[in-house]
Amino acid sequence: MSGAVPSGKTIWLIGCGNMAGAMVSRWLDTGLDRARITVVRPSGTPVAEGVRVVTEVPDAPPPAILLLGFKPHQLDAIAPNVTGASAGASIVSILAGTDLETLRRRFPDAGGIVRALPNLPVALGKGVVAMCGDRSSRVDALMAPLGLIEWVADESLMDAATALAGSGPAFLYRFIDALARAGTAVGLPADQSQRLALATVEGSGLLAASSSLSPAELADCVASKGGSTRKGLDVLDADDALVRLLTETLAAAKTRNAEMAAISRAG
């Protein structure tokens, strides 16, 4: 982490909800000096031992990186108070549905603006962060410990990337829960079924990530002709049932992302 921010410079977080908190946790675990982090949150609630928390934007030189981690609807109320702190800083926004044009209008003196849409596994260094905007080595280095970093060339695709990777953990948790409940329905004790479902998803995900085969090919490797796995896959594959369900799921999330962006621009 020593190369993420120039020596003597700092990172300020304006707001620190669950997602920003997960990012901070990972940065600290990978060695970022906590003395270089300042969190601005009206509640003054502590974030982590040794991390400075203040209730108002400090009257101090702007930080190297300014991360926006509050609720998107608060942008208009908060931006005027952050104008001075944004001058020359690299702004990283994790505000869902808030596009680069909107951010640039609010922070015209920023040294660069990046939209970053992470998911919660960033706390373990296993997250996904879709990004677009003014790429810099400083931002790249800061984000690297969080997991897979994907720069999206066309900002219009950020809604789709958010639906897949940002909302994806929630959809996967639903799948794990459904798999466990299905196990119970066919006779397993509920607690045992949940353990089996969790371990199965964890191990399968790790294998898929390290395999040279695609997930579709791996599924076929597990399913021998005429076997029980193939019979189960026949249900999921019939009329592309699973693909259609997930496509509808992502489309609904993508549409809502676009709606929130429109609201943000109108503000």
CSV table of C-alpha atoms in Angstrom, one decimal:
chain,number,residue,atom,x,y,z
A,1,MET,CA,0.0,0.0,0.0
A,2,SER,CA,2.9,2.4,0.3
A,3,GLY,CA,2.6,3.3,-3.4
A,4,ALA,CA,-1.1,4.1,-3.3
A,5,VAL,CA,-0.8,7.6,-2.0
A,6,PRO,CA,2.3,9.9,-2.2
A,7,SER,CA,4.2,10.2,1.0
A,8,GLY,CA,2.7,12.6,3.5
A,9,LYS,CA,-0.6,12.7,1.7
A,10,THR,CA,-3.9,11.6,3.0
A,11,ILE,CA,-7.2,9.9,2.1
A,12,TRP,CA,-10.5,11.5,3.3
A,13,LEU,CA,-13.8,9.6,3.2
A,14,ILE,CA,-16.9,11.7,3.2
A,15,GLY,CA,-19.3,9.3,4.8
A,16,CYS,CA,-18.5,5.7,5.7
A,17,GLY,CA,-21.4,3.3,5.4
A,18,ASN,CA,-21.2,-0.4,5.0
A,19,MET,CA,-19.4,-0.4,1.6
A,20,ALA,CA,-16.9,2.3,2.4
A,21,GLY,CA,-16.3,0.6,5.8
A,22,ALA,CA,-15.5,-2.6,4.0
A,23,MET,CA,-13.0,-0.9,1.8
A,24,VAL,CA,-11.3,0.8,4.8
A,25,SER,CA,-11.1,-2.5,6.6
A,26,ARG,CA,-9.3,-4.1,3.7
A,27,TRP,CA,-6.9,-1.2,3.3
A,28,LEU,CA,-6.0,-1.4,7.0
A,29,ASP,CA,-5.5,-5.2,6.8
A,30,THR,CA,-3.1,-4.7,3.9
A,31,GLY,CA,-1.0,-2.1,5.7
A,32,LEU,CA,-2.3,1.3,4.9
A,33,ASP,CA,-1.2,3.7,7.6
A,34,ARG,CA,-4.4,4.5,9.5
A,35,ALA,CA,-3.0,7.9,10.5
A,36,ARG,CA,-3.4,8.9,6.8
A,37,ILE,CA,-7.1,8.2,6.8
A,38,THR,CA,-9.7,10.8,7.9
A,39,VAL,CA,-13.4,9.9,8.0
A,40,VAL,CA,-16.0,12.7,7.9
A,41,ARG,CA,-19.3,11.7,9.3
A,42,PRO,CA,-21.8,13.8,11.3
A,43,SER,CA,-22.4,11.1,13.8
A,44,GLY,CA,-18.7,10.9,14.8
A,45,THR,CA,-19.1,7.2,15.2
A,46,PRO,CA,-15.7,5.5,15.3
A,47,VAL,CA,-14.6,3.4,12.2
A,48,ALA,CA,-11.5,1.6,13.4
A,49,GLU,CA,-8.9,2.1,16.1
A,50,GLY,CA,-6.5,4.8,15.2
A,51,VAL,CA,-8.6,6.1,12.3
A,52,ARG,CA,-9.4,9.8,12.7
A,53,VAL,CA,-13.1,10.6,12.6
A,54,VAL,CA,-14.4,14.2,12.5
A,55,THR,CA,-17.9,15.6,12.2
A,56,GLU,CA,-17.1,18.3,9.7
A,57,VAL,CA,-14.8,18.7,6.7
A,58,PRO,CA,-11.4,19.7,8.1
A,59,ASP,CA,-10.0,23.1,7.4
A,60,ALA,CA,-6.8,21.7,6.0
A,61,PRO,CA,-5.1,21.2,2.6
A,62,PRO,CA,-7.0,18.9,0.3
A,63,PRO,CA,-6.2,15.2,0.5
A,64,ALA,CA,-4.6,13.2,-2.3
A,65,ILE,CA,-7.8,11.1,-2.6
A,66,LEU,CA,-11.3,12.0,-1.6
A,67,LEU,CA,-13.7,9.2,-1.4
A,68,LEU,CA,-17.5,9.9,-1.5
A,69,GLY,CA,-19.2,7.3,0.6
A,70,PHE,CA,-22.5,8.8,1.6
A,71,LYS,CA,-26.0,8.2,0.3
A,72,PRO,CA,-26.5,9.4,-3.3
A,73,HIS,CA,-29.5,11.6,-2.5
A,74,GLN,CA,-27.3,13.6,-0.1
A,75,LEU,CA,-25.0,14.8,-2.9
A,76,ASP,CA,-26.5,18.3,-3.3
A,77,ALA,CA,-26.5,19.0,0.4
A,78,ILE,CA,-22.9,17.8,1.0
A,79,ALA,CA,-21.1,18.9,-2.2
A,80,PRO,CA,-20.9,22.6,-1.3
A,81,ASN,CA,-19.2,21.7,2.0
A,82,VAL,CA,-16.6,19.6,0.2
A,83,THR,CA,-15.7,22.0,-2.7
A,84,GLY,CA,-12.5,23.2,-1.0
A,85,ALA,CA,-11.4,19.7,0.0
A,86,SER,CA,-11.9,18.5,-3.6
A,87,ALA,CA,-9.5,21.0,-5.2
A,88,GLY,CA,-6.8,19.1,-7.0
A,89,ALA,CA,-7.8,15.8,-5.3
A,90,SER,CA,-8.6,12.5,-7.0
A,91,ILE,CA,-12.2,12.0,-6.3
A,92,VAL,CA,-13.4,8.4,-6.0
A,93,SER,CA,-17.2,8.1,-5.9
A,94,ILE,CA,-19.1,5.0,-4.8
A,95,LEU,CA,-22.4,6.7,-5.1
A,96,ALA,CA,-24.8,4.4,-6.9
A,97,GLY,CA,-26.6,6.0,-9.9
A,98,THR,CA,-24.4,9.2,-9.9
A,99,ASP,CA,-22.7,9.6,-13.2
A,100,LEU,CA,-19.5,11.4,-14.1
A,101,GLU,CA,-21.2,14.4,-15.6
A,102,THR,CA,-23.1,15.0,-12.4
A,103,LEU,CA,-20.0,14.7,-10.3
A,104,ARG,CA,-18.0,17.0,-12.5
A,105,ARG,CA,-20.6,19.7,-12.1
A,106,ARG,CA,-20.4,19.5,-8.4
A,107,PHE,CA,-16.6,19.2,-8.2
A,108,PRO,CA,-15.2,21.3,-11.0
A,109,ASP,CA,-11.8,21.8,-9.4
A,110,ALA,CA,-11.1,18.1,-8.7
A,111,GLY,CA,-7.8,16.6,-10.0
A,112,GLY,CA,-9.7,13.7,-11.5
A,113,ILE,CA,-13.0,11.9,-10.9
A,114,VAL,CA,-13.6,8.1,-10.9
A,115,ARG,CA,-16.8,6.2,-10.4
A,116,ALA,CA,-16.1,3.0,-8.4
A,117,LEU,CA,-18.8,0.5,-7.9
A,118,PRO,CA,-17.5,-2.2,-5.4
A,119,ASN,CA,-19.3,-5.1,-3.8
A,120,LEU,CA,-19.0,-6.2,-0.2
A,121,PRO,CA,-16.4,-9.0,-0.6
A,122,VAL,CA,-13.8,-6.2,-1.0
A,123,ALA,CA,-13.5,-6.5,2.8
A,124,LEU,CA,-11.8,-9.9,2.1
A,125,GLY,CA,-9.9,-8.8,-0.9
A,126,LYS,CA,-12.2,-10.9,-3.0
A,127,GLY,CA,-14.4,-8.1,-4.3
A,128,VAL,CA,-15.2,-6.7,-7.7
A,129,VAL,CA,-14.8,-3.0,-8.4
A,130,ALA,CA,-16.1,-1.7,-11.7
A,131,MET,CA,-14.6,1.7,-12.5
A,132,CYS,CA,-14.8,4.4,-15.1
A,133,GLY,CA,-13.5,8.0,-15.4
A,134,ASP,CA,-10.1,9.6,-15.0
A,135,ARG,CA,-7.8,6.7,-14.5
A,136,SER,CA,-4.6,7.2,-12.5
A,137,SER,CA,-1.9,5.0,-11.1
A,138,ARG,CA,-2.8,6.5,-7.7
A,139,VAL,CA,-6.3,5.2,-7.8
A,140,ASP,CA,-5.3,1.9,-9.4
A,141,ALA,CA,-2.9,1.3,-6.5
A,142,LEU,CA,-5.4,2.2,-3.9
A,143,MET,CA,-8.1,-0.2,-5.3
A,144,ALA,CA,-5.8,-3.1,-6.1
A,145,PRO,CA,-6.0,-4.8,-2.7
A,146,LEU,CA,-9.8,-4.9,-2.9
A,147,GLY,CA,-10.0,-7.7,-5.5
A,148,LEU,CA,-10.8,-7.7,-9.3
A,149,ILE,CA,-10.6,-4.2,-10.7
A,150,GLU,CA,-12.4,-3.8,-14.0
A,151,TRP,CA,-12.2,-0.5,-15.9
A,152,VAL,CA,-15.3,0.0,-18.0
A,153,ALA,CA,-14.6,2.0,-21.1
A,154,ASP,CA,-18.2,3.1,-21.8
A,155,GLU,CA,-19.9,4.7,-18.8
A,156,SER,CA,-23.3,3.6,-20.1
A,157,LEU,CA,-22.3,0.0,-19.2
A,158,MET,CA,-21.8,0.8,-15.6
A,159,ASP,CA,-25.5,0.2,-14.8
A,160,ALA,CA,-25.1,-3.3,-16.2
A,161,ALA,CA,-21.8,-3.9,-14.4
A,162,THR,CA,-23.4,-2.8,-11.1
A,163,ALA,CA,-26.4,-5.1,-11.7
A,164,LEU,CA,-24.0,-8.0,-12.2
A,165,ALA,CA,-21.2,-7.5,-9.7
A,166,GLY,CA,-22.6,-4.9,-7.3
A,167,SER,CA,-26.0,-6.5,-6.8
A,168,GLY,CA,-24.7,-10.0,-7.6
A,169,PRO,CA,-23.7,-11.0,-4.1
A,170,ALA,CA,-27.3,-10.5,-2.9
A,171,PHE,CA,-28.5,-12.7,-5.8
A,172,LEU,CA,-25.9,-15.3,-4.9
A,173,TYR,CA,-26.9,-15.2,-1.2
A,174,ARG,CA,-30.5,-15.9,-2.4
A,175,PHE,CA,-29.3,-18.8,-4.4
A,176,ILE,CA,-27.4,-20.3,-1.5
A,177,ASP,CA,-30.4,-19.9,0.7
A,178,ALA,CA,-32.6,-21.5,-1.9
A,179,LEU,CA,-30.2,-24.4,-2.4
A,180,ALA,CA,-30.2,-25.0,1.4
A,181,ARG,CA,-34.0,-24.8,1.6
A,182,ALA,CA,-34.3,-27.2,-1.3
A,183,GLY,CA,-32.0,-29.6,0.5
A,184,THR,CA,-34.3,-29.4,3.5
A,185,ALA,CA,-37.3,-30.0,1.3
A,186,VAL,CA,-35.7,-33.3,0.1
A,187,GLY,CA,-35.0,-34.5,3.6
A,188,LEU,CA,-31.9,-32.9,5.1
A,189,PRO,CA,-31.9,-31.2,8.5
A,190,ALA,CA,-32.0,-27.4,7.9
A,191,ASP,CA,-28.7,-26.6,9.6
A,192,GLN,CA,-26.8,-29.4,7.8
A,193,SER,CA,-28.3,-28.4,4.5
A,194,GLN,CA,-27.1,-24.8,5.0
A,195,ARG,CA,-23.6,-26.0,5.8
A,196,LEU,CA,-23.5,-28.2,2.7
A,197,ALA,CA,-24.9,-25.4,0.5
A,198,LEU,CA,-22.3,-22.8,1.8
A,199,ALA,CA,-19.4,-25.2,1.4
A,200,THR,CA,-20.5,-26.3,-2.0
A,201,VAL,CA,-20.8,-22.8,-3.3
A,202,GLU,CA,-17.5,-21.7,-1.8
A,203,GLY,CA,-15.5,-24.7,-3.1
A,204,SER,CA,-17.1,-24.6,-6.5
A,205,GLY,CA,-16.4,-20.8,-6.9
A,206,LEU,CA,-12.8,-21.3,-6.0
A,207,LEU,CA,-12.4,-24.1,-8.4
A,208,ALA,CA,-14.1,-22.2,-11.2
A,209,ALA,CA,-11.8,-19.2,-10.6
A,210,SER,CA,-8.7,-21.3,-10.9
A,211,SER,CA,-9.8,-23.6,-13.8
A,212,SER,CA,-8.9,-23.2,-17.4
A,213,LEU,CA,-12.4,-24.5,-18.2
A,214,SER,CA,-15.5,-22.2,-18.4
A,215,PRO,CA,-18.2,-22.6,-15.8
A,216,ALA,CA,-20.5,-24.2,-18.5
A,217,GLU,CA,-17.7,-26.7,-19.3
A,218,LEU,CA,-17.2,-27.5,-15.6
A,219,ALA,CA,-20.9,-28.2,-15.2
A,220,ASP,CA,-20.8,-30.7,-18.0
A,221,CYS,CA,-17.7,-32.3,-16.4
A,222,VAL,CA,-19.7,-32.9,-13.2
A,223,ALA,CA,-22.7,-34.2,-15.1
A,224,SER,CA,-22.2,-37.7,-16.5
A,225,LYS,CA,-24.6,-38.9,-19.2
A,226,GLY,CA,-27.8,-40.3,-17.6
A,227,GLY,CA,-26.7,-39.5,-14.1
A,228,SER,CA,-28.4,-37.6,-11.3
A,229,THR,CA,-26.5,-34.3,-11.9
A,230,ARG,CA,-27.6,-34.4,-15.6
A,231,LYS,CA,-31.2,-34.8,-14.5
A,232,GLY,CA,-30.9,-31.8,-12.2
A,233,LEU,CA,-29.3,-29.7,-15.0
A,234,ASP,CA,-32.1,-30.7,-17.3
A,235,VAL,CA,-34.5,-28.8,-15.1
A,236,LEU,CA,-32.3,-25.6,-15.0
A,237,ASP,CA,-31.5,-25.8,-18.7
A,238,ALA,CA,-35.1,-26.4,-19.9
A,239,ASP,CA,-36.0,-23.4,-22.1
A,240,ASP,CA,-33.0,-21.6,-20.6
A,241,ALA,CA,-35.0,-21.3,-17.4
A,242,LEU,CA,-32.1,-20.2,-15.2
A,243,VAL,CA,-30.6,-17.9,-17.8
A,244,ARG,CA,-34.0,-16.2,-18.3
A,245,LEU,CA,-34.6,-15.8,-14.6
A,246,LEU,CA,-31.2,-14.2,-14.0
A,247,THR,CA,-31.5,-12.0,-17.1
A,248,GLU,CA,-34.8,-10.7,-15.8
A,249,THR,CA,-33.1,-10.2,-12.4
A,250,LEU,CA,-30.2,-8.2,-13.8
A,251,ALA,CA,-32.5,-6.2,-16.1
A,252,ALA,CA,-34.6,-5.1,-13.2
A,253,ALA,CA,-31.5,-4.0,-11.2
A,254,LYS,CA,-30.0,-2.3,-14.3
A,255,THR,CA,-33.3,-0.4,-14.9
A,256,ARG,CA,-33.3,0.8,-11.4
A,257,ASN,CA,-29.7,2.0,-11.7
A,258,ALA,CA,-30.7,4.0,-14.7
A,259,GLU,CA,-33.6,5.5,-12.9
A,260,MET,CA,-31.4,6.6,-10.0
A,261,ALA,CA,-29.0,8.2,-12.4
A,262,ALA,CA,-31.8,10.2,-14.0
A,263,ILE,CA,-32.9,11.4,-10.6
A,264,SER,CA,-29.3,12.4,-9.7
A,265,ARG,CA,-28.8,14.3,-13.0
A,266,ALA,CA,-32.1,16.1,-12.5
A,267,GLY,CA,-31.0,17.2,-9.0
